[in-house]
Amino acid sequence: MGGLIFVFLAGASTAWAAEGEEVRGTLRIQGQPVAGVKITVATDADAPVGEATTGADGTWKVAVDKAGSYKVTLDQATLPAGKALRDPNRGTLTVQVFEGNARNVLFGLVDANAPPQGQQGDGGGGSSYWTRVAQLVFEGLNLGLIIALGAVGLSLIFGTTGLTNFAHGELLTIGAFLAFFFNTVLGLHLLIAAPIALVIAAGFGWGQDRFFWGQLRRRKTGLISMMIISIGLALFLRALLLFLFGGGGESYDQYVAQAGIQIGPISATPKSLVAMGIEIVVLIAVGLALTYTRLGKATRAVADNPALASSSGINVDRVIRLVWASGTCIAALAGILLGTTQNLNFQMGQQILLLMFAGVTLGGLGTAFGALVGSLVVGMFVQVSTLWIPPEMKTIGALVVLIIVLMVRPQGILGRRERIG
C-alpha cells in the first residue's frame, strides 16, 4: 500500500513539476471537436512566441516564456468548410497569463451554413434553427444528468445532516483524478480504472464522516461553523489536487476523441450516449433504493426527523455514514463521466458546484428527487439559453431561472412548505 501511494505521489508530482505558463483551449461546435485549426501566439509587441494545431479532441496549447500579456490568433483560413467564428472580428484575443498558471482561451465557433438567429426565411422557424434547438436540448439533458448525479449526493447529505457542503465539487474532481491515476499512471483501461476509483471514493466518503464530520457533530459544532469548515476543506483539496496534478488539462487514455453519429437532427458521440445511459440507470437505481429498500426508508426517516428515527431504533450515525459513502461514490462517477467529455483539471468540480447548488435549491432542499428535477431544468436552460446569449454567459441564465422560480415557489419545485417561527 505504501508503495502504491509513493507511485501515486511520484507520478502526479512529476506532472505538476512539468507545468509552466501556457495558453490553451478547446475548439468545439455543438459538442464536437474541431481538429486541424492553426493557433498562433505572440507578445504584445507582435514578437512570435509559438503556434499549435488543434488535435483530434479539439485541444491545443502553446507554452510561453513568462507571465505577461499575449495575443492569441486563430487562423480562420484553417477552419473546416462550413465552420466560422461567431464574430469574425474576434480572431485575435489579448489575454493575461499569470506566473505558474495556464490561461484558457475561448473562441466562439458557429456553423457557417446556418442562417443567423432571427433571420430565417420563415421568421425564426427554419430547419437549421430547429436543428440547433434539438442539439442544445440534447446537450442540456446530458449536462443536467451529470449535474443531477452530483446534486443527489449533495442533497442527501444536506437532508440527513443539515450540512451545506461546499467541498462536494471536489469529490467530483477526486473521482475523476483517481480514475486518471489508475488509467494513465498504472496503465489500466478506463473501464477497469473507473470501478476501482469509485470504490476508493466510497471509502473516502465513509472516512470523511467517520473521522471528521462525525466528530464535529459529536462536539455539537454548529451548522454555520461546519459550512465554513467545508469551504476551508474545499480550498485544501483543490490546492492538493493542484500540487499533485498541476494546473494543466489532462485526459484519459481511452475515449478522448470519437466521431459523432447522426440521430435525426442530433449529433452525438457514442461515449456521450453511453454516459447518459449510465447516468439514467444510476439515478433510477437511487430513486428505487430510496423508495423501496430498508436503507432508503431509513435515510428518508433520518432526513425527516433524526430524533424520532433514533428513538425508533434506527442507527442514525450508520445511516449518515452510508449516505456519505454513497453520495461520494455517485459524485465521483459524475466526475469520471464529465472527464470523458472535457479535459480534467483541478477546478472542474468547483466549476460545476454552482450549478449543483442551483439544481438542489431549485428542486427543493433535502429532497433527492427534487435535486434530480432541478438539475435537469438547470442543465437544459444553461444550454438552450445560448440561443439568445453568448455561451460565455450561459451560467447566468441558470441563476436567473433559480431566482424567478424561488420568487414564485420559495420551497422549490418539489420542496415542502415549512412554518417559520
Short mmCIF file of C-alpha atoms in Angstrom, two decimals:
data_model
loop_
_atom_site.label_atom_id
_atom_site.label_comp_id
_atom_site.label_asym_id
_atom_site.label_seq_id
_atom_site.Cartn_x
_atom_site.Cartn_y
_atom_site.Cartn_z
CA MET A 1 0.00 0.00 0.00
CA GLY A 2 2.84 2.39 0.87
CA GLY A 3 4.49 1.62 -2.48
CA LEU A 4 1.25 2.40 -4.31
CA ILE A 5 0.96 5.74 -2.53
CA PHE A 6 4.59 6.52 -3.40
CA VAL A 7 3.98 5.76 -7.09
CA PHE A 8 0.85 7.91 -6.98
CA LEU A 9 2.67 10.89 -5.46
CA ALA A 10 5.73 10.50 -7.66
CA GLY A 11 3.74 10.22 -10.88
CA ALA A 12 1.40 13.06 -10.02
CA SER A 13 4.17 15.33 -8.75
CA THR A 14 6.10 14.77 -11.97
CA ALA A 15 3.08 16.01 -13.92
CA TRP A 16 2.90 19.03 -11.62
CA ALA A 17 6.57 19.85 -11.99
CA ALA A 18 6.32 19.83 -15.77
CA GLU A 19 3.70 22.60 -15.78
CA GLY A 20 4.55 26.25 -16.51
CA GLU A 21 2.97 29.28 -18.06
CA GLU A 22 0.94 28.45 -21.16
CA VAL A 23 -2.14 29.39 -23.15
CA ARG A 24 -4.52 26.65 -24.21
CA GLY A 25 -8.04 25.94 -25.29
CA THR A 26 -10.50 23.58 -26.92
CA LEU A 27 -12.39 24.21 -30.16
CA ARG A 28 -15.85 22.64 -30.31
CA ILE A 29 -19.08 23.17 -32.24
CA GLN A 30 -22.22 21.66 -30.68
CA GLY A 31 -20.08 19.41 -28.52
CA GLN A 32 -17.98 18.08 -31.42
CA PRO A 33 -14.20 18.79 -31.52
CA VAL A 34 -12.77 20.82 -34.40
CA ALA A 35 -9.36 19.50 -35.48
CA GLY A 36 -6.64 20.93 -37.72
CA VAL A 37 -7.08 24.61 -36.85
CA LYS A 38 -3.92 26.71 -36.52
CA ILE A 39 -3.45 28.88 -33.42
CA THR A 40 -0.56 31.34 -33.09
CA VAL A 41 0.63 33.22 -30.02
CA ALA A 42 2.63 36.45 -30.00
CA THR A 43 3.63 39.07 -27.47
CA ASP A 44 2.01 42.48 -27.25
CA ALA A 45 4.86 43.74 -29.48
CA ASP A 46 3.88 41.09 -32.09
CA ALA A 47 7.00 39.01 -31.47
CA PRO A 48 6.18 35.36 -32.32
CA VAL A 49 6.02 33.01 -29.32
CA GLY A 50 4.72 29.76 -30.79
CA GLU A 51 1.93 28.04 -32.65
CA ALA A 52 -0.18 24.91 -32.36
CA THR A 53 -2.75 22.95 -34.32
CA THR A 54 -5.85 21.58 -32.67
CA GLY A 55 -5.77 17.81 -32.24
CA ALA A 56 -8.43 15.20 -32.80
CA ASP A 57 -10.05 16.17 -29.49
CA GLY A 58 -10.04 19.87 -30.42
CA THR A 59 -7.44 20.82 -27.81
CA TRP A 60 -4.34 22.96 -28.31
CA LYS A 61 -1.72 24.59 -26.11
CA VAL A 62 1.32 26.83 -26.51
CA ALA A 63 3.97 27.30 -23.80
CA VAL A 64 5.06 30.87 -23.13
CA ASP A 65 8.35 32.06 -21.68
CA LYS A 66 6.99 34.11 -18.80
CA ALA A 67 3.92 35.74 -17.35
CA GLY A 68 2.52 38.68 -19.26
CA SER A 69 0.11 39.79 -21.93
CA TYR A 70 -0.15 37.80 -25.17
CA LYS A 71 -2.07 37.94 -28.44
CA VAL A 72 -3.71 34.65 -29.44
CA THR A 73 -4.81 34.39 -33.08
CA LEU A 74 -7.00 31.77 -34.74
CA ASP A 75 -6.17 31.33 -38.42
CA GLN A 76 -9.65 31.45 -39.91
CA ALA A 77 -8.35 30.08 -43.21
CA THR A 78 -7.65 26.75 -41.48
CA LEU A 79 -11.21 26.29 -40.20
CA PRO A 80 -13.03 23.31 -41.76
CA ALA A 81 -15.54 24.03 -44.51
CA GLY A 82 -18.80 25.32 -43.10
CA LYS A 83 -17.26 26.45 -39.80
CA ALA A 84 -16.61 30.08 -38.84
CA LEU A 85 -16.04 32.39 -35.90
CA ARG A 86 -19.22 33.71 -34.33
CA ASP A 87 -17.65 37.17 -34.56
CA PRO A 88 -15.07 37.35 -37.39
CA ASN A 89 -13.54 40.42 -35.72
CA ARG A 90 -12.56 38.34 -32.67
CA GLY A 91 -10.00 36.20 -34.47
CA THR A 92 -7.28 37.70 -32.25
CA LEU A 93 -7.73 37.84 -28.48
CA THR A 94 -5.44 39.50 -25.94
CA VAL A 95 -5.07 37.53 -22.71
CA GLN A 96 -3.11 37.89 -19.49
CA VAL A 97 -1.03 34.92 -18.31
CA PHE A 98 -0.01 34.82 -14.65
CA GLU A 99 3.10 33.20 -13.21
CA GLY A 100 2.84 29.42 -12.92
CA ASN A 101 -0.66 29.34 -14.44
CA ALA A 102 -2.25 28.21 -17.68
CA ARG A 103 -4.70 30.57 -19.37
CA ASN A 104 -7.73 29.16 -21.17
CA VAL A 105 -8.71 30.95 -24.38
CA LEU A 106 -12.21 30.61 -25.81
CA PHE A 107 -13.03 31.16 -29.49
CA GLY A 108 -16.76 31.04 -30.25
CA LEU A 109 -17.43 28.94 -33.37
CA VAL A 110 -20.66 28.50 -35.33
CA ASP A 111 -21.94 26.54 -38.29
CA ALA A 112 -21.48 28.98 -41.17
CA ASN A 113 -24.23 27.27 -43.14
CA ALA A 114 -26.87 28.05 -40.51
CA PRO A 115 -28.78 31.32 -41.05
CA PRO A 116 -28.23 33.98 -38.34
CA GLN A 117 -30.65 33.99 -35.46
CA GLY A 118 -33.83 35.91 -36.22
CA GLN A 119 -33.08 36.00 -39.97
CA GLN A 120 -34.51 32.68 -41.07
CA GLY A 121 -36.85 32.95 -44.01
CA ASP A 122 -39.79 31.64 -42.01
CA GLY A 123 -39.49 34.08 -39.14
CA GLY A 124 -37.13 32.08 -36.94
CA GLY A 125 -38.62 28.69 -37.65
CA GLY A 126 -36.09 27.49 -40.26
CA SER A 127 -34.99 23.87 -40.20
CA SER A 128 -31.42 24.88 -39.28
CA TYR A 129 -32.71 26.83 -36.31
CA TRP A 130 -34.79 23.94 -35.00
CA THR A 131 -31.91 21.54 -35.61
CA ARG A 132 -29.80 23.73 -33.35
CA VAL A 133 -32.59 23.81 -30.77
CA ALA A 134 -32.76 19.99 -30.79
CA GLN A 135 -28.97 19.75 -30.43
CA LEU A 136 -28.94 22.17 -27.48
CA VAL A 137 -31.80 20.32 -25.77
CA PHE A 138 -29.83 17.08 -26.11
CA GLU A 139 -26.68 18.72 -24.71
CA GLY A 140 -28.75 20.27 -21.91
CA LEU A 141 -30.13 16.85 -20.98
CA ASN A 142 -26.60 15.45 -20.93
CA LEU A 143 -25.34 18.29 -18.72
CA GLY A 144 -28.42 18.06 -16.48
CA LEU A 145 -27.85 14.36 -15.84
CA ILE A 146 -24.23 14.98 -14.82
CA ILE A 147 -25.33 17.82 -12.52
CA ALA A 148 -28.02 15.53 -11.10
CA LEU A 149 -25.51 12.80 -10.21
CA GLY A 150 -23.51 15.27 -8.16
CA ALA A 151 -26.56 17.06 -6.77
CA VAL A 152 -28.23 13.86 -5.48
CA GLY A 153 -25.36 13.20 -3.07
CA LEU A 154 -25.25 16.87 -2.08
CA SER A 155 -28.99 16.83 -1.37
CA LEU A 156 -28.90 13.58 0.62
CA ILE A 157 -26.04 14.84 2.80
CA PHE A 158 -27.92 18.10 3.43
CA GLY A 159 -31.14 16.23 4.16
CA THR A 160 -29.61 13.87 6.73
CA THR A 161 -27.12 16.22 8.40
CA GLY A 162 -28.20 19.76 7.53
CA LEU A 163 -24.68 20.42 6.20
CA THR A 164 -24.27 22.65 3.16
CA ASN A 165 -21.09 21.03 1.86
CA PHE A 166 -19.06 23.43 -0.27
CA ALA A 167 -16.40 20.73 -0.72
CA HIS A 168 -18.80 18.49 -2.66
CA GLY A 169 -17.47 19.75 -6.00
CA GLU A 170 -14.01 18.48 -5.09
CA LEU A 171 -15.48 14.98 -4.66
CA LEU A 172 -16.23 15.01 -8.40
CA THR A 173 -12.66 16.11 -9.12
CA ILE A 174 -11.18 13.45 -6.82
CA GLY A 175 -13.17 10.73 -8.56
CA ALA A 176 -12.03 11.94 -11.98
CA PHE A 177 -8.37 12.08 -10.97
CA LEU A 178 -8.44 8.73 -9.18
CA ALA A 179 -9.61 7.16 -12.44
CA PHE A 180 -6.96 9.20 -14.29
CA PHE A 181 -4.23 7.88 -11.99
CA PHE A 182 -5.18 4.23 -12.45
CA ASN A 183 -5.76 4.77 -16.17
CA THR A 184 -2.68 6.75 -17.24
CA VAL A 185 -0.11 6.14 -14.48
CA LEU A 186 -0.80 2.46 -13.79
CA GLY A 187 -1.93 1.73 -17.34
CA LEU A 188 -5.32 0.17 -16.57
CA HIS A 189 -8.12 0.53 -19.09
CA LEU A 190 -10.65 3.17 -18.10
CA LEU A 191 -13.36 0.51 -17.79
CA ILE A 192 -11.24 -1.12 -15.06
CA ALA A 193 -9.85 2.09 -13.55
CA ALA A 194 -13.28 3.69 -13.07
CA PRO A 195 -14.78 0.98 -10.78
CA ILE A 196 -11.60 0.96 -8.67
CA ALA A 197 -11.81 4.75 -8.37
CA LEU A 198 -15.46 4.51 -7.31
CA VAL A 199 -14.67 2.00 -4.55
CA ILE A 200 -11.87 4.22 -3.22
CA ALA A 201 -14.14 7.28 -3.44
CA ALA A 202 -16.84 5.49 -1.43
CA GLY A 203 -14.23 4.64 1.21
CA PHE A 204 -13.08 8.26 1.24
CA GLY A 205 -16.66 9.42 1.81
CA TRP A 206 -17.15 6.92 4.61
CA GLY A 207 -13.86 8.01 6.20
CA GLN A 208 -14.79 11.69 5.95
CA ASP A 209 -17.82 11.17 8.14
CA ARG A 210 -16.20 8.58 10.43
CA PHE A 211 -13.13 10.63 11.29
CA PHE A 212 -14.07 14.22 10.51
CA TRP A 213 -17.69 15.30 10.13
CA GLY A 214 -18.97 12.75 12.63
CA GLN A 215 -16.51 14.02 15.21
CA LEU A 216 -17.69 17.59 14.63
CA ARG A 217 -21.32 16.53 15.11
CA ARG A 218 -20.46 14.80 18.37
CA ARG A 219 -18.80 18.00 19.56
CA LYS A 220 -22.08 19.84 18.79
CA THR A 221 -20.44 22.05 16.18
CA GLY A 222 -22.97 24.44 14.66
CA LEU A 223 -24.12 24.07 11.06
CA ILE A 224 -22.81 27.50 10.09
CA SER A 225 -19.40 26.64 11.53
CA MET A 226 -19.42 23.33 9.67
CA MET A 227 -20.36 25.09 6.44
CA ILE A 228 -17.38 27.43 6.85
CA ILE A 229 -15.17 24.41 7.59
CA SER A 230 -16.39 22.81 4.34
CA ILE A 231 -15.23 25.91 2.44
CA GLY A 232 -11.79 25.52 4.01
CA LEU A 233 -11.78 21.82 3.17
CA ALA A 234 -12.66 22.63 -0.45
CA LEU A 235 -9.73 25.05 -0.68
CA PHE A 236 -7.39 22.46 0.84
CA LEU A 237 -8.48 19.66 -1.51
CA ARG A 238 -8.25 21.98 -4.51
CA ALA A 239 -4.72 23.03 -3.55
CA LEU A 240 -3.75 19.38 -3.00
CA LEU A 241 -5.04 18.43 -6.45
CA LEU A 242 -3.17 21.39 -7.95
CA PHE A 243 0.04 20.25 -6.25
CA LEU A 244 -0.33 16.63 -7.33
CA PHE A 245 -1.58 17.11 -10.89
CA GLY A 246 -0.74 20.71 -11.77
CA GLY A 247 -2.89 23.37 -13.37
CA GLY A 248 -2.84 21.95 -16.89
CA GLY A 249 -5.53 19.90 -18.56
CA GLU A 250 -5.31 16.10 -18.55
CA SER A 251 -7.29 13.43 -20.36
CA TYR A 252 -7.90 9.70 -20.14
CA ASP A 253 -6.07 7.30 -22.43
CA GLN A 254 -9.34 5.99 -23.87
CA TYR A 255 -12.48 7.64 -25.27
CA VAL A 256 -10.80 11.01 -25.84
CA ALA A 257 -11.95 11.75 -29.39
CA GLN A 258 -14.76 9.95 -31.18
CA ALA A 259 -16.53 10.63 -34.43
CA GLY A 260 -20.07 11.85 -34.00
CA ILE A 261 -23.06 9.89 -35.18
CA GLN A 262 -26.20 11.49 -36.55
CA ILE A 263 -29.52 10.63 -34.87
CA GLY A 264 -32.13 12.64 -36.69
CA PRO A 265 -31.30 16.33 -36.08
CA ILE A 266 -28.93 15.47 -33.22
CA SER A 267 -25.20 14.80 -33.50
CA ALA A 268 -23.72 12.79 -30.62
CA THR A 269 -20.65 10.73 -29.85
CA PRO A 270 -21.05 7.10 -28.74
CA LYS A 271 -19.42 7.90 -25.38
CA SER A 272 -21.97 10.63 -24.65
CA LEU A 273 -24.85 8.23 -25.35
CA VAL A 274 -23.31 5.53 -23.13
CA ALA A 275 -22.63 8.11 -20.39
CA MET A 276 -26.24 9.28 -20.49
CA GLY A 277 -27.43 5.68 -20.26
CA ILE A 278 -25.23 5.10 -17.20
CA GLU A 279 -26.46 8.32 -15.59
CA ILE A 280 -30.12 7.43 -16.15
CA VAL A 281 -29.66 3.89 -14.79
CA VAL A 282 -27.84 5.15 -11.67
CA LEU A 283 -30.43 7.85 -10.98
CA ILE A 284 -33.30 5.36 -11.38
CA ALA A 285 -31.46 2.93 -9.07
CA VAL A 286 -31.03 5.66 -6.44
CA GLY A 287 -34.71 6.55 -6.67
CA LEU A 288 -35.81 2.92 -6.31
CA ALA A 289 -33.38 2.38 -3.43
CA LEU A 290 -34.72 5.42 -1.55
CA THR A 291 -38.30 4.29 -2.11
CA TYR A 292 -38.22 0.53 -1.55
CA THR A 293 -35.07 -0.57 0.32
CA ARG A 294 -34.69 -0.66 4.07
CA LEU A 295 -31.69 1.70 3.94
CA GLY A 296 -33.58 4.10 1.69
CA LYS A 297 -36.55 4.24 4.05
CA ALA A 298 -34.18 4.76 6.98
CA THR A 299 -32.46 7.56 5.09
CA ARG A 300 -35.75 9.33 4.46
CA ALA A 301 -36.70 8.87 8.12
CA VAL A 302 -33.43 10.42 9.30
CA ALA A 303 -33.85 13.29 6.84
CA ASP A 304 -37.39 13.89 8.11
CA ASN A 305 -36.70 13.71 11.87
CA PRO A 306 -33.36 12.37 13.19
CA ALA A 307 -34.50 12.29 16.83
CA LEU A 308 -37.66 10.35 16.02
CA ALA A 309 -35.71 7.99 13.75
CA SER A 310 -33.23 7.30 16.53
CA SER A 311 -36.00 6.62 19.05
CA SER A 312 -37.49 4.17 16.53
CA GLY A 313 -34.33 2.07 16.62
CA ILE A 314 -32.58 3.44 13.52
CA ASN A 315 -28.81 3.83 13.86
CA VAL A 316 -28.62 7.45 12.70
CA ASP A 317 -24.82 7.63 12.58
CA ARG A 318 -24.63 4.47 10.47
CA VAL A 319 -27.22 5.80 8.03
CA ILE A 320 -25.40 9.12 7.70
CA ARG A 321 -22.09 7.32 7.15
CA LEU A 322 -23.60 5.21 4.37
CA VAL A 323 -25.14 8.34 2.83
CA TRP A 324 -21.68 9.94 2.79
CA ALA A 325 -20.17 6.85 1.18
CA SER A 326 -22.86 6.51 -1.49
CA GLY A 327 -23.05 10.26 -2.13
CA THR A 328 -19.29 10.49 -2.62
CA CYS A 329 -19.31 7.44 -4.89
CA ILE A 330 -22.06 8.92 -7.08
CA ALA A 331 -20.26 12.28 -7.19
CA ALA A 332 -17.06 10.51 -8.24
CA LEU A 333 -18.97 8.78 -11.03
CA ALA A 334 -20.21 12.18 -12.20
CA GLY A 335 -16.61 13.42 -12.23
CA ILE A 336 -15.41 10.44 -14.28
CA LEU A 337 -18.19 10.82 -16.84
CA LEU A 338 -17.57 14.58 -17.00
CA GLY A 339 -13.89 13.82 -17.62
CA THR A 340 -14.75 11.87 -20.76
CA THR A 341 -16.29 14.98 -22.33
CA GLN A 342 -13.71 17.60 -21.30
CA ASN A 343 -10.15 17.90 -20.05
CA LEU A 344 -9.54 17.11 -16.40
CA ASN A 345 -8.34 19.99 -14.24
CA PHE A 346 -8.20 20.70 -10.54
CA GLN A 347 -11.07 23.21 -10.75
CA MET A 348 -13.59 21.07 -12.68
CA GLY A 349 -15.64 20.31 -9.56
CA GLN A 350 -15.68 23.92 -8.43
CA GLN A 351 -16.87 24.99 -11.88
CA ILE A 352 -19.94 22.75 -11.69
CA LEU A 353 -20.61 23.23 -7.95
CA LEU A 354 -22.67 26.39 -8.52
CA LEU A 355 -24.91 24.50 -10.95
CA MET A 356 -25.33 21.67 -8.42
CA PHE A 357 -26.40 24.14 -5.73
CA ALA A 358 -28.78 25.74 -8.21
CA GLY A 359 -30.27 22.33 -9.04
CA VAL A 360 -30.66 21.34 -5.38
CA THR A 361 -32.21 24.67 -4.39
CA LEU A 362 -34.48 24.78 -7.43
CA GLY A 363 -35.74 21.24 -6.85
CA GLY A 364 -36.18 21.65 -3.09
CA LEU A 365 -33.53 21.44 -0.39
CA GLY A 366 -33.01 17.99 1.11
CA THR A 367 -35.03 16.03 -1.47
CA ALA A 368 -33.14 13.72 -3.82
CA PHE A 369 -35.99 13.68 -6.33
CA GLY A 370 -36.12 17.46 -6.25
CA ALA A 371 -32.39 17.61 -6.91
CA LEU A 372 -32.92 15.44 -10.00
CA VAL A 373 -35.71 17.61 -11.39
CA GLY A 374 -33.95 20.87 -10.55
CA SER A 375 -30.68 19.70 -12.12
CA LEU A 376 -32.39 18.73 -15.36
CA VAL A 377 -34.07 22.15 -15.53
CA VAL A 378 -30.75 23.91 -14.84
CA GLY A 379 -28.79 21.84 -17.37
CA MET A 380 -31.43 22.32 -20.05
CA PHE A 381 -31.67 26.06 -19.55
CA VAL A 382 -27.88 26.53 -19.44
CA GLN A 383 -27.50 25.03 -22.90
CA VAL A 384 -30.68 26.31 -24.57
CA SER A 385 -30.03 29.86 -23.33
CA THR A 386 -27.09 30.07 -25.77
CA LEU A 387 -29.71 30.62 -28.48
CA TRP A 388 -30.09 34.16 -27.14
CA ILE A 389 -27.00 34.93 -25.03
CA PRO A 390 -23.25 34.36 -25.59
CA PRO A 391 -22.03 30.92 -24.41
CA GLU A 392 -19.62 32.64 -22.02
CA MET A 393 -22.66 33.90 -20.04
CA LYS A 394 -24.81 30.78 -20.13
CA THR A 395 -24.36 30.01 -16.40
CA ILE A 396 -26.02 33.32 -15.57
CA GLY A 397 -29.22 32.08 -17.22
CA ALA A 398 -29.48 29.20 -14.75
CA LEU A 399 -29.27 31.61 -11.83
CA VAL A 400 -31.97 33.82 -13.36
CA VAL A 401 -34.30 30.80 -13.62
CA LEU A 402 -33.46 29.92 -10.00
CA ILE A 403 -34.39 33.40 -8.80
CA ILE A 404 -37.64 33.51 -10.78
CA VAL A 405 -38.82 30.06 -9.60
CA LEU A 406 -37.97 30.76 -5.97
CA MET A 407 -39.88 34.04 -6.09
CA VAL A 408 -42.97 32.10 -7.16
CA ARG A 409 -42.34 28.93 -5.12
CA PRO A 410 -39.79 29.58 -2.32
CA GLN A 411 -39.64 25.91 -1.22
CA GLY A 412 -38.52 24.78 -4.69
CA ILE A 413 -40.26 22.58 -7.25
CA LEU A 414 -40.67 19.50 -5.01
CA GLY A 415 -39.90 21.06 -1.63
CA ARG A 416 -42.40 21.27 1.21
CA ARG A 417 -43.65 24.44 2.85
CA GLU A 418 -42.25 24.90 6.35
CA ARG A 419 -43.55 27.09 9.10
CA ILE A 420 -41.01 29.57 10.46
CA GLY A 421 -41.42 30.94 13.97
#
